[in-house]
XYZ file of C-alpha atoms in Angstrom:
695
model
C 82.399 94.086 121.432
C 85.437 95.990 122.557
C 87.633 94.370 125.173
C 89.015 97.801 126.043
C 85.870 99.656 127.086
C 84.980 100.022 130.745
C 81.418 99.371 131.890
C 78.963 101.812 133.479
C 81.110 103.181 136.328
C 83.442 104.687 133.686
C 81.366 104.793 130.544
C 81.907 108.517 130.112
C 85.214 107.641 128.407
C 83.303 106.270 125.441
C 80.579 108.865 125.298
C 77.815 106.906 127.069
C 75.521 109.315 128.974
C 73.374 108.280 131.924
C 70.006 109.957 132.103
C 68.770 108.556 135.407
C 68.918 105.240 137.116
C 65.224 104.658 137.500
C 62.292 105.570 135.286
C 59.403 107.726 136.318
C 57.495 104.967 138.147
C 57.767 104.581 141.870
C 60.154 102.040 143.277
C 58.566 98.693 143.923
C 59.093 96.511 146.937
C 62.249 94.446 147.055
C 60.212 91.297 146.708
C 59.172 92.222 143.158
C 61.442 91.206 140.262
C 63.636 94.119 139.346
C 66.051 94.236 136.415
C 69.076 96.508 136.529
C 70.979 97.738 133.491
C 74.597 96.899 134.264
C 76.085 98.370 131.096
C 75.408 99.357 127.519
C 77.942 98.894 124.738
C 77.204 102.139 122.930
C 79.819 101.796 120.203
C 78.246 100.145 117.174
C 80.296 98.132 114.707
C 79.382 96.953 111.237
C 77.502 94.061 112.838
C 75.060 96.845 113.925
C 74.792 95.287 117.383
C 74.099 97.142 120.621
C 74.641 94.979 123.692
C 72.744 95.720 126.893
C 73.808 93.861 130.031
C 70.794 93.200 132.276
C 71.110 91.926 135.824
C 68.229 90.667 137.956
C 67.909 91.194 141.701
C 67.865 88.168 143.955
C 64.156 88.344 144.738
C 62.771 86.586 141.661
C 63.350 85.777 137.998
C 63.151 88.731 135.594
C 61.718 88.637 132.106
C 60.436 91.217 129.715
C 61.772 93.334 126.864
C 64.682 95.631 126.184
C 63.783 98.482 123.821
C 66.139 100.859 122.044
C 64.675 104.060 120.669
C 67.173 105.777 118.395
C 66.435 109.481 118.039
C 64.848 110.056 114.665
C 65.264 106.448 113.587
C 62.679 104.305 115.354
C 62.690 101.527 117.936
C 64.102 98.011 118.160
C 63.189 95.518 120.885
C 64.184 92.094 122.085
C 62.875 89.815 124.810
C 65.064 88.746 127.688
C 64.854 86.277 130.540
C 67.205 86.211 133.544
C 67.338 83.956 136.568
C 67.249 85.711 139.910
C 70.612 87.038 140.992
C 72.028 86.434 137.508
C 72.860 88.586 134.492
C 72.580 88.285 130.739
C 73.620 90.235 127.672
C 70.855 91.228 125.288
C 72.111 91.786 121.753
C 69.882 94.078 119.720
C 70.712 94.538 116.049
C 69.861 97.923 114.560
C 68.202 98.155 111.190
C 70.361 99.189 108.266
C 68.632 102.584 108.263
C 69.290 103.079 111.970
C 72.938 102.153 111.549
C 73.337 104.632 108.680
C 72.018 107.420 110.899
C 74.331 106.429 113.775
C 77.270 106.227 111.385
C 76.483 109.685 110.035
C 76.074 111.315 113.435
C 75.997 110.345 117.094
C 72.451 109.553 118.184
C 70.852 109.893 121.613
C 69.141 106.597 122.300
C 66.718 105.678 125.055
C 67.114 102.259 126.637
C 63.979 100.928 128.314
C 63.901 97.650 130.192
C 60.544 96.244 131.199
C 59.594 93.439 133.555
C 56.175 91.839 133.882
C 54.860 94.202 131.214
C 55.820 97.480 132.838
C 58.828 99.741 132.470
C 61.160 99.646 135.453
C 64.435 101.010 134.044
C 65.087 103.851 131.641
C 68.443 105.201 130.536
C 69.790 107.381 127.800
C 72.992 106.705 125.954
C 74.746 108.175 122.972
C 75.323 105.661 120.193
C 78.189 106.212 117.813
C 79.743 104.146 115.073
C 82.877 102.195 115.903
C 86.106 103.600 114.574
C 88.539 101.084 113.103
C 91.675 100.466 115.117
C 93.364 98.978 112.059
C 94.598 101.373 109.411
C 96.673 101.239 106.260
C 100.049 102.982 106.452
C 100.846 104.494 103.062
C 98.739 104.432 99.929
C 101.348 103.804 97.216
C 102.340 100.187 96.678
C 105.189 98.986 94.481
C 104.583 95.396 93.384
C 107.765 93.354 93.161
C 108.826 90.986 90.412
C 107.364 87.982 92.237
C 103.907 89.618 91.957
C 103.418 90.003 95.704
C 102.060 93.345 96.946
C 103.151 94.465 100.402
C 100.882 96.723 102.456
C 101.821 98.022 105.893
C 99.064 98.224 108.523
C 99.028 99.540 112.088
C 96.943 98.741 115.163
C 95.813 101.871 116.986
C 94.528 100.001 120.023
C 96.604 100.608 123.133
C 95.582 97.504 125.068
C 94.189 94.872 122.712
C 95.738 93.385 119.603
C 93.974 93.923 116.298
C 92.724 90.883 114.408
C 90.654 90.371 111.307
C 91.189 89.916 107.595
C 92.242 91.983 104.609
C 91.565 91.888 100.895
C 93.213 93.742 98.048
C 91.353 94.870 94.943
C 93.154 96.103 91.851
C 91.004 97.706 89.169
C 88.007 95.903 90.665
C 89.716 92.495 90.688
C 89.769 90.901 94.172
C 92.404 88.572 95.561
C 92.376 86.134 98.457
C 91.631 87.358 101.960
C 94.685 87.435 104.202
C 94.526 87.034 107.983
C 95.515 90.082 110.029
C 97.070 89.873 113.470
C 98.827 92.964 114.824
C 99.984 93.605 118.383
C 98.545 96.558 120.295
C 100.221 99.738 119.001
C 102.153 97.512 116.611
C 102.632 97.407 112.861
C 102.731 94.542 110.394
C 103.262 93.992 106.700
C 100.541 92.148 104.796
C 101.543 90.303 101.641
C 99.046 89.761 98.874
C 99.976 87.324 96.082
C 98.328 88.763 92.984
C 95.926 86.759 90.883
C 96.465 86.500 87.144
C 93.628 88.992 86.620
C 95.257 91.487 88.982
C 98.624 91.065 87.270
C 96.991 91.754 83.912
C 95.273 94.824 85.337
C 98.603 96.225 86.518
C 100.243 95.852 83.151
C 103.976 96.179 82.594
C 104.439 99.857 81.769
C 105.018 100.884 85.390
C 101.988 103.177 85.512
C 99.845 103.609 88.611
C 96.611 101.585 88.845
C 93.868 102.250 91.395
C 92.956 99.727 94.045
C 91.571 99.291 97.525
C 92.676 97.550 100.701
C 89.662 96.507 102.745
C 90.316 95.731 106.415
C 87.624 93.729 108.183
C 88.361 94.044 111.882
C 87.074 91.553 114.464
C 88.924 92.874 117.524
C 88.899 95.260 119.240
C 85.777 96.214 117.230
C 83.718 94.543 114.547
C 84.096 97.114 111.819
C 85.206 97.201 108.200
C 86.761 99.990 106.190
C 88.324 100.389 102.779
C 91.371 102.493 101.947
C 92.085 103.624 98.410
C 95.591 102.794 97.229
C 97.428 102.901 93.944
C 99.775 100.212 92.722
C 102.353 99.732 90.004
C 104.798 97.116 88.822
C 108.217 98.263 89.935
C 110.032 96.595 87.060
C 112.318 93.635 86.534
C 115.092 93.033 88.984
C 113.387 94.735 91.930
C 112.369 92.124 94.481
C 111.387 93.406 97.936
C 114.097 96.007 98.083
C 116.949 93.923 96.716
C 119.393 91.805 98.701
C 119.370 94.159 101.675
C 115.688 93.437 102.212
C 115.812 89.690 101.659
C 117.352 86.830 103.552
C 119.200 84.133 101.654
C 116.406 81.729 102.624
C 113.782 83.988 101.054
C 115.852 84.580 97.911
C 116.391 80.828 97.441
C 112.743 80.248 98.202
C 110.719 77.311 96.999
C 110.002 76.198 93.447
C 106.925 74.090 92.613
C 107.472 70.596 91.252
C 105.282 68.806 88.728
C 103.138 67.570 91.637
C 102.497 70.987 93.209
C 99.636 73.267 92.194
C 100.466 76.406 94.224
C 102.698 79.097 92.755
C 105.925 80.554 94.077
C 104.127 83.863 94.658
C 101.509 82.135 96.795
C 104.301 80.560 98.816
C 106.027 83.929 99.215
C 102.824 85.454 100.546
C 103.413 83.593 103.815
C 106.731 85.331 104.427
C 107.769 86.735 107.807
C 109.764 89.830 108.687
C 112.742 88.978 110.867
C 114.342 90.896 113.732
C 116.844 92.227 111.184
C 114.077 93.641 108.972
C 114.653 91.088 106.204
C 112.038 88.867 104.611
C 112.094 85.170 105.484
C 109.984 82.170 104.552
C 107.590 81.176 107.328
C 104.916 78.678 108.301
C 101.995 77.957 106.003
C 99.424 75.163 105.761
C 100.168 72.431 103.196
C 96.974 73.396 101.355
C 96.315 77.030 100.378
C 92.791 78.400 99.842
C 92.440 81.049 97.145
C 89.992 83.941 96.940
C 87.601 82.026 94.690
C 87.435 79.108 97.144
C 89.671 76.822 95.104
C 92.678 75.205 96.736
C 96.228 74.360 95.777
C 98.987 72.290 97.379
C 102.593 73.151 98.209
C 103.745 69.526 98.403
C 105.387 70.055 101.796
C 104.363 70.869 105.347
C 105.961 72.753 108.205
C 104.484 70.885 111.168
C 102.337 72.526 113.812
C 100.750 75.944 113.333
C 102.907 78.184 115.557
C 99.934 80.422 116.364
C 98.413 77.477 118.275
C 101.171 77.867 120.861
C 100.200 79.448 124.170
C 103.448 81.450 124.033
C 103.295 82.525 120.381
C 102.562 86.179 121.156
C 105.343 86.299 123.739
C 107.762 84.730 121.255
C 106.920 87.321 118.592
C 107.266 90.114 121.156
C 110.875 89.042 121.672
C 111.558 89.464 117.943
C 109.776 92.827 117.993
C 112.065 94.050 120.747
C 114.614 94.463 117.931
C 112.242 95.317 115.094
C 108.679 96.536 115.774
C 107.603 95.233 112.359
C 108.817 91.674 113.001
C 106.105 89.081 112.478
C 105.939 85.301 112.268
C 108.674 82.732 112.844
C 111.465 83.575 110.357
C 112.759 80.365 108.764
C 116.477 80.736 108.054
C 117.278 83.511 110.535
C 119.926 81.448 112.331
C 121.619 80.594 109.042
C 121.507 84.250 107.982
C 123.264 85.298 111.185
C 125.824 82.511 110.757
C 126.713 83.830 107.298
C 127.141 87.368 108.648
C 129.173 86.063 111.568
C 131.495 84.112 109.263
C 132.002 87.095 106.980
C 132.929 89.349 109.918
C 135.007 87.004 112.045
C 136.272 84.527 109.459
C 135.948 80.779 109.397
C 133.965 80.639 106.162
C 131.157 78.500 107.621
C 127.812 78.938 105.898
C 124.671 76.837 106.183
C 121.716 77.322 103.839
C 118.952 74.744 104.183
C 115.917 74.055 102.027
C 112.467 75.390 102.841
C 110.490 72.101 103.048
C 112.674 70.808 105.902
C 111.595 73.563 108.318
C 109.375 71.967 110.990
C 107.448 73.568 113.865
C 106.655 71.745 117.108
C 104.047 73.100 119.548
C 103.551 71.606 123.007
C 101.231 73.387 125.438
C 100.848 72.612 129.146
C 103.323 69.759 129.006
C 103.863 67.862 132.244
C 107.641 67.584 132.619
C 107.729 64.764 135.182
C 109.476 66.682 137.975
C 108.238 68.758 140.907
C 109.387 72.081 142.320
C 108.601 74.098 145.432
C 106.969 77.427 144.627
C 107.516 80.688 146.496
C 104.701 79.839 148.917
C 106.372 76.580 149.914
C 103.918 74.377 148.022
C 105.104 71.490 145.843
C 103.954 71.841 142.234
C 104.405 69.698 139.116
C 106.568 71.453 136.534
C 104.453 72.388 133.490
C 105.892 74.085 130.400
C 104.835 75.484 127.032
C 107.228 74.869 124.124
C 107.388 76.506 120.694
C 110.178 74.983 118.611
C 111.267 75.263 114.982
C 113.845 72.750 113.787
C 115.198 71.875 110.362
C 115.044 68.174 109.542
C 115.508 67.109 105.947
C 115.027 63.393 105.316
C 115.101 63.187 101.533
C 118.761 63.692 100.581
C 122.296 62.867 101.661
C 122.776 66.236 103.395
C 122.265 64.963 106.948
C 124.573 61.997 106.409
C 127.507 64.424 106.576
C 126.275 67.798 107.892
C 125.609 67.999 111.620
C 124.603 71.680 111.917
C 120.965 72.678 111.525
C 119.251 75.813 112.778
C 116.941 75.673 115.784
C 114.457 78.149 117.245
C 113.541 77.319 120.831
C 111.043 79.152 123.057
C 109.946 77.953 126.472
C 107.832 79.213 129.383
C 107.198 77.190 132.556
C 105.083 77.645 135.675
C 108.217 77.942 137.843
C 109.157 81.201 136.092
C 111.674 79.667 133.691
C 111.637 81.334 130.260
C 113.911 80.959 127.266
C 113.821 82.421 123.747
C 116.735 81.735 121.435
C 117.662 81.118 117.808
C 120.913 79.289 117.156
C 122.755 76.755 115.046
C 122.373 73.356 116.681
C 124.861 70.530 116.301
C 123.557 66.973 116.153
C 126.746 65.057 116.862
C 129.849 65.337 114.709
C 130.252 66.313 111.088
C 131.026 63.499 108.613
C 129.525 60.929 110.965
C 126.148 59.284 111.443
C 124.953 56.409 113.627
C 123.138 53.349 112.285
C 119.496 53.257 113.349
C 119.309 49.527 114.083
C 122.290 49.672 116.464
C 121.040 52.448 118.733
C 121.420 51.758 122.501
C 118.017 50.326 123.399
C 118.987 46.955 124.862
C 122.150 45.322 126.167
C 122.697 44.026 122.635
C 123.860 47.491 121.596
C 125.379 49.508 124.475
C 126.078 52.316 122.014
C 125.089 53.046 118.453
C 127.555 52.163 115.719
C 129.220 55.214 114.167
C 129.491 55.370 110.380
C 132.024 57.722 108.804
C 131.000 59.892 105.853
C 132.726 62.728 104.007
C 132.251 66.209 102.572
C 131.327 68.537 105.460
C 133.447 71.455 106.703
C 131.239 72.105 109.729
C 132.671 71.900 113.262
C 132.039 68.858 115.459
C 129.348 69.111 118.099
C 129.524 69.003 121.881
C 126.977 66.200 121.999
C 123.941 64.820 120.246
C 123.741 62.467 117.292
C 122.051 61.775 113.963
C 120.658 58.235 114.005
C 119.900 57.412 110.384
C 118.750 54.187 108.681
C 121.486 52.354 106.795
C 121.560 49.726 104.065
C 122.734 46.985 106.435
C 119.774 47.714 108.747
C 117.457 47.456 105.739
C 119.047 44.190 104.645
C 118.854 42.542 108.071
C 115.525 43.743 109.454
C 113.459 44.458 106.341
C 114.515 42.255 103.472
C 115.389 39.364 105.791
C 113.484 40.372 108.937
C 110.098 39.850 110.553
C 107.220 42.287 110.339
C 106.344 42.595 114.043
C 109.613 41.736 115.760
C 109.652 39.351 118.696
C 108.325 41.237 121.764
C 106.626 44.466 122.839
C 109.834 46.484 123.095
C 111.523 44.966 120.047
C 112.953 47.853 118.044
C 114.119 45.646 115.192
C 110.718 44.936 113.644
C 110.515 45.114 109.898
C 107.544 47.361 109.137
C 106.905 50.966 110.220
C 103.166 50.292 109.963
C 103.097 47.034 111.968
C 100.368 46.886 114.609
C 102.499 45.249 117.308
C 104.132 48.444 118.576
C 104.959 51.952 117.493
C 108.712 51.938 116.925
C 110.666 50.896 113.908
C 114.277 51.435 114.836
C 115.493 49.563 111.769
C 114.295 52.461 109.619
C 113.271 55.082 112.155
C 115.343 58.256 112.005
C 116.125 60.280 115.107
C 118.021 63.551 115.396
C 119.317 64.198 118.909
C 120.269 67.829 119.437
C 122.589 69.202 122.102
C 122.428 72.913 122.892
C 124.393 74.743 125.554
C 124.314 78.536 125.899
C 127.345 79.941 127.697
C 128.301 83.442 128.795
C 131.492 85.352 128.019
C 133.316 83.552 130.854
C 132.260 80.134 129.590
C 129.637 79.461 132.272
C 126.682 77.429 131.014
C 123.511 79.435 131.623
C 121.055 77.229 129.686
C 120.945 73.726 128.236
C 118.242 71.954 126.218
C 118.314 68.753 124.160
C 115.114 68.090 122.193
C 115.118 65.059 119.890
C 113.195 64.868 116.620
C 112.052 61.582 115.084
C 110.822 60.397 111.684
C 108.804 57.235 111.105
C 108.808 57.500 107.311
C 112.017 59.137 106.035
C 112.391 59.142 102.274
C 116.017 57.968 102.156
C 118.456 55.687 103.898
C 122.256 55.663 103.814
C 123.932 53.131 101.526
C 127.690 53.546 101.908
C 128.629 50.194 100.360
C 131.839 50.138 102.372
C 132.976 53.492 100.998
C 133.250 56.779 102.880
C 130.629 58.775 101.012
C 127.108 60.156 101.264
C 125.292 57.809 98.878
C 121.629 57.185 99.676
C 118.784 54.971 98.437
C 115.025 55.244 98.988
C 112.546 53.286 101.122
C 109.791 53.812 98.573
C 111.657 51.739 95.985
C 111.732 48.636 98.240
C 108.122 47.892 97.286
C 109.413 46.702 93.908
C 112.517 44.896 95.222
C 112.564 41.288 96.419
C 112.500 40.701 100.164
C 110.199 40.028 103.090
C 109.064 43.640 103.102
C 107.061 43.131 99.916
C 104.301 41.369 101.871
C 104.056 44.046 104.599
C 102.360 47.402 104.770
C 103.137 49.970 103.478
C 105.131 48.363 100.646
C 102.393 45.825 99.834
C 99.897 48.656 99.438
C 102.290 50.690 97.291
C 103.030 47.811 94.930
C 99.374 46.763 94.660
C 98.536 50.201 93.295
C 101.172 50.149 90.572
C 103.055 47.372 88.844
C 105.886 49.777 88.129
C 107.956 51.960 90.410
C 106.149 55.002 91.832
C 108.228 58.158 91.767
C 109.604 58.655 95.294
C 108.776 62.387 94.935
C 105.129 61.681 94.158
C 102.362 62.278 96.734
C 101.522 58.594 96.235
C 104.790 57.578 97.925
C 104.242 56.650 101.609
C 107.771 57.620 102.659
C 107.512 61.409 102.606
C 108.977 62.471 105.972
C 105.620 63.673 107.332
C 105.078 61.154 110.164
C 107.074 62.615 113.037
C 107.424 62.830 116.780
C 109.327 65.066 119.190
C 111.063 64.083 122.410
C 110.925 67.143 124.666
C 112.195 67.051 128.226
C 113.303 69.510 130.901
C 115.407 72.580 130.118
C 118.090 73.706 132.542
C 118.520 77.413 133.323
C 121.198 78.746 135.683
C 120.909 82.517 135.341
C 119.690 83.839 138.694
C 122.811 85.954 139.283
C 122.659 87.723 135.915
C 122.169 91.483 135.667
C 119.731 91.099 132.786
C 117.586 88.440 131.142
C 118.483 89.684 127.647
C 121.859 88.700 126.229
C 123.407 88.561 122.773
C 125.121 85.317 121.775
C 126.959 84.227 118.657
C 125.076 81.906 116.251
C 126.402 78.873 118.164
C 124.943 80.115 121.454
C 128.332 81.058 122.894
C 129.898 84.205 124.377
C 126.526 85.555 125.539
C 126.777 89.059 126.974
C 124.537 92.012 127.710
C 125.980 94.215 124.955
C 125.290 93.588 121.301
C 128.081 92.706 118.904
C 127.855 92.360 115.105
C 126.010 89.219 113.920
C 124.929 88.335 117.461
C 121.473 86.924 118.183
C 119.235 88.349 120.886
C 118.461 85.701 123.488
C 116.107 85.879 126.467
C 116.991 83.729 129.490
C 114.976 84.291 132.652
C 116.896 85.341 135.730
C 116.069 82.076 137.472
C 117.787 78.873 138.607
C 116.064 75.501 138.265
C 119.149 73.313 138.693
C 117.940 72.028 142.084
C 115.212 69.956 140.449
C 116.163 69.882 136.757
C 119.006 67.383 136.830
C 118.589 65.907 133.366
C 118.095 67.515 129.965
C 118.465 64.361 127.839
C 115.233 62.561 126.893
C 114.773 59.109 128.409
C 113.897 55.980 126.469
C 112.392 54.590 129.687
C 109.948 57.482 129.914
C 109.158 57.041 126.252
C 108.351 53.336 126.447
C 105.981 53.895 129.378
C 104.293 56.880 127.709
C 105.405 59.388 130.323
C 106.238 63.030 129.661
C 108.504 64.164 126.822
C 105.876 65.374 124.429
C 104.169 62.087 123.619
C 100.636 63.458 123.495
C 101.265 67.113 122.752
C 98.583 69.722 123.332
C 98.849 72.072 120.402
C 99.880 69.524 117.791
C 97.887 70.257 114.641
C 98.245 66.870 112.927
C 96.307 63.641 113.556
C 98.117 61.200 115.839
C 98.916 57.949 114.042
C 101.057 54.908 114.829
C 101.011 55.488 118.572
C 103.401 58.311 119.360
C 103.517 59.894 115.917
C 101.745 62.781 114.212
C 101.036 62.558 110.486
C 101.394 66.030 109.016
C 100.767 64.703 105.512
C 97.078 63.920 106.062
C 94.061 65.716 107.466
C 91.995 64.519 110.427
C 90.018 62.199 108.140
C 93.164 60.609 106.730
C 92.985 62.380 103.361
C 96.243 63.247 101.630
C 97.355 66.880 101.732
C 99.565 66.422 98.673
C 102.782 66.120 100.692
C 105.736 64.394 99.064
C 109.520 64.301 99.195
C 111.356 66.626 99.494
C 109.520 67.483 102.675
């Protein structure tokens, strides 16, 4: 039923005609049960449903029948029962024949409501078929070389977003249904990866082939409609409009390994359109369901489903402020802007990161552990929604030297604080990491030990760190260590799967970001420092006394001598195979999928600004109200929370007592395992989703 339509006081706007409030019988005494028709939804969708809202007076319970008599098409009836003073909605489904008549022409329909066997209410309405709000824009579709067809659709609703699904048929061959989600009065591009049968039907001669796009709308109306289109293969070398239409991240894309059963085209079908109009990779589930019901695996996961965020729509609206066709979270947008920035202003810094390492974090209604005084003078706990996309690769030597990784960060809190930004985040210095087993947790290690590496040309950071497992940590706490450690806060235990506690600092990997947005005068107007942790990284740093980026792999320790051979997960790995399991196989436990996020308060000091929208460089600096080339649009609320937000660095103390900082995140779409951690490589029943390194 439409969320836009008004009820009876204004039903004339949708063609509903009143023919009298009361039927021909005399009014009964107030003591008698008396139903009242509150409204009639007179617009009929493909579900053929007409909904009559019946309210009962306070005198007694009402029960009886609601009858619809469609002019020239017969009567339908349904019983109802309402408590006194209450209301109910009676859903009457027209017959197929009745619906065909309504669809062909508006039909005057009599609504009769009876109580205690006699008619007490009679109204007349005009039924008409629902008109789709979703429509296809353009009927000629060029299919690119990756065999993905793009179809633009628009939402004609002025107040409610359009949702539903879409299917593409080519010469009678159907593909998988694609979800549709378009903002009110917005547009979106649907991407259909073609099946092998559809590709064969298109041929290679470049001729037009007939097809149909069928849009099945669920809101604002339940209605389906097909639009005839014609398609053709555009020819080799044409791929979504060439380089001007693609981001570097999309062009690099993802290539299936021997363990993956999904195709590159199926992966590309989940692309997003960025604020710059380019195509980008975006979030997808680790398992893809095809049109025939079969499934395939991508071998990697991207964390939480961003659409589960309470602020997802607001976040996308910020992208659409620059490009009305923007949709989804564009993976690689920060890196794309950094490349443009370097080309324009010099410096030669580029950063292109792999697709599997893109991870989304959703945290809804998170208690932040501080209070504020609202505008009415009442003290309130600070509660925030977070939607974050970080890049965290744990399978190669890249992070042992490179400190810069892109970060999307959106925030909305109940004190009015809002932030929406995309930037390049520095996690400490380039060519430097910190050993995981020396992190500052007890007096034994007041600060983590820095390890020098080599090979990066990226600038040093203003703060943050990359705490990465090292060979000496493995030697001391795994090969020669104890499984459970010595006490409840011991972070030197040997096994990541030990039951004693949930931390494994000997091999646990933690990336501590530091992000400060400053204006053109250098004033800090926002600061945020989320940390991202990994309980099962694929690799650890070796070094061997040399300044390099050499790594080895945790998976392989199951077949190497040491105490770890008798502990889970290595014992389980070795018991399943007498020979080494490929570290890139889904059978390998160390796949980078068991993660946590440390999220604490964000500082905003922007109350004196003229506008909430600024344009910053890819590092979050020199933010100003006017756009400059390669700048990134950033929204920072015109608020000031510095009176009560005094810390933006996560606290180990809060963590160990299970307070705040995203421990139990509402919105996380993975099962919680090992205490604080979410396992994105398994489903809720613990079944593997085919995830493996690189992830």
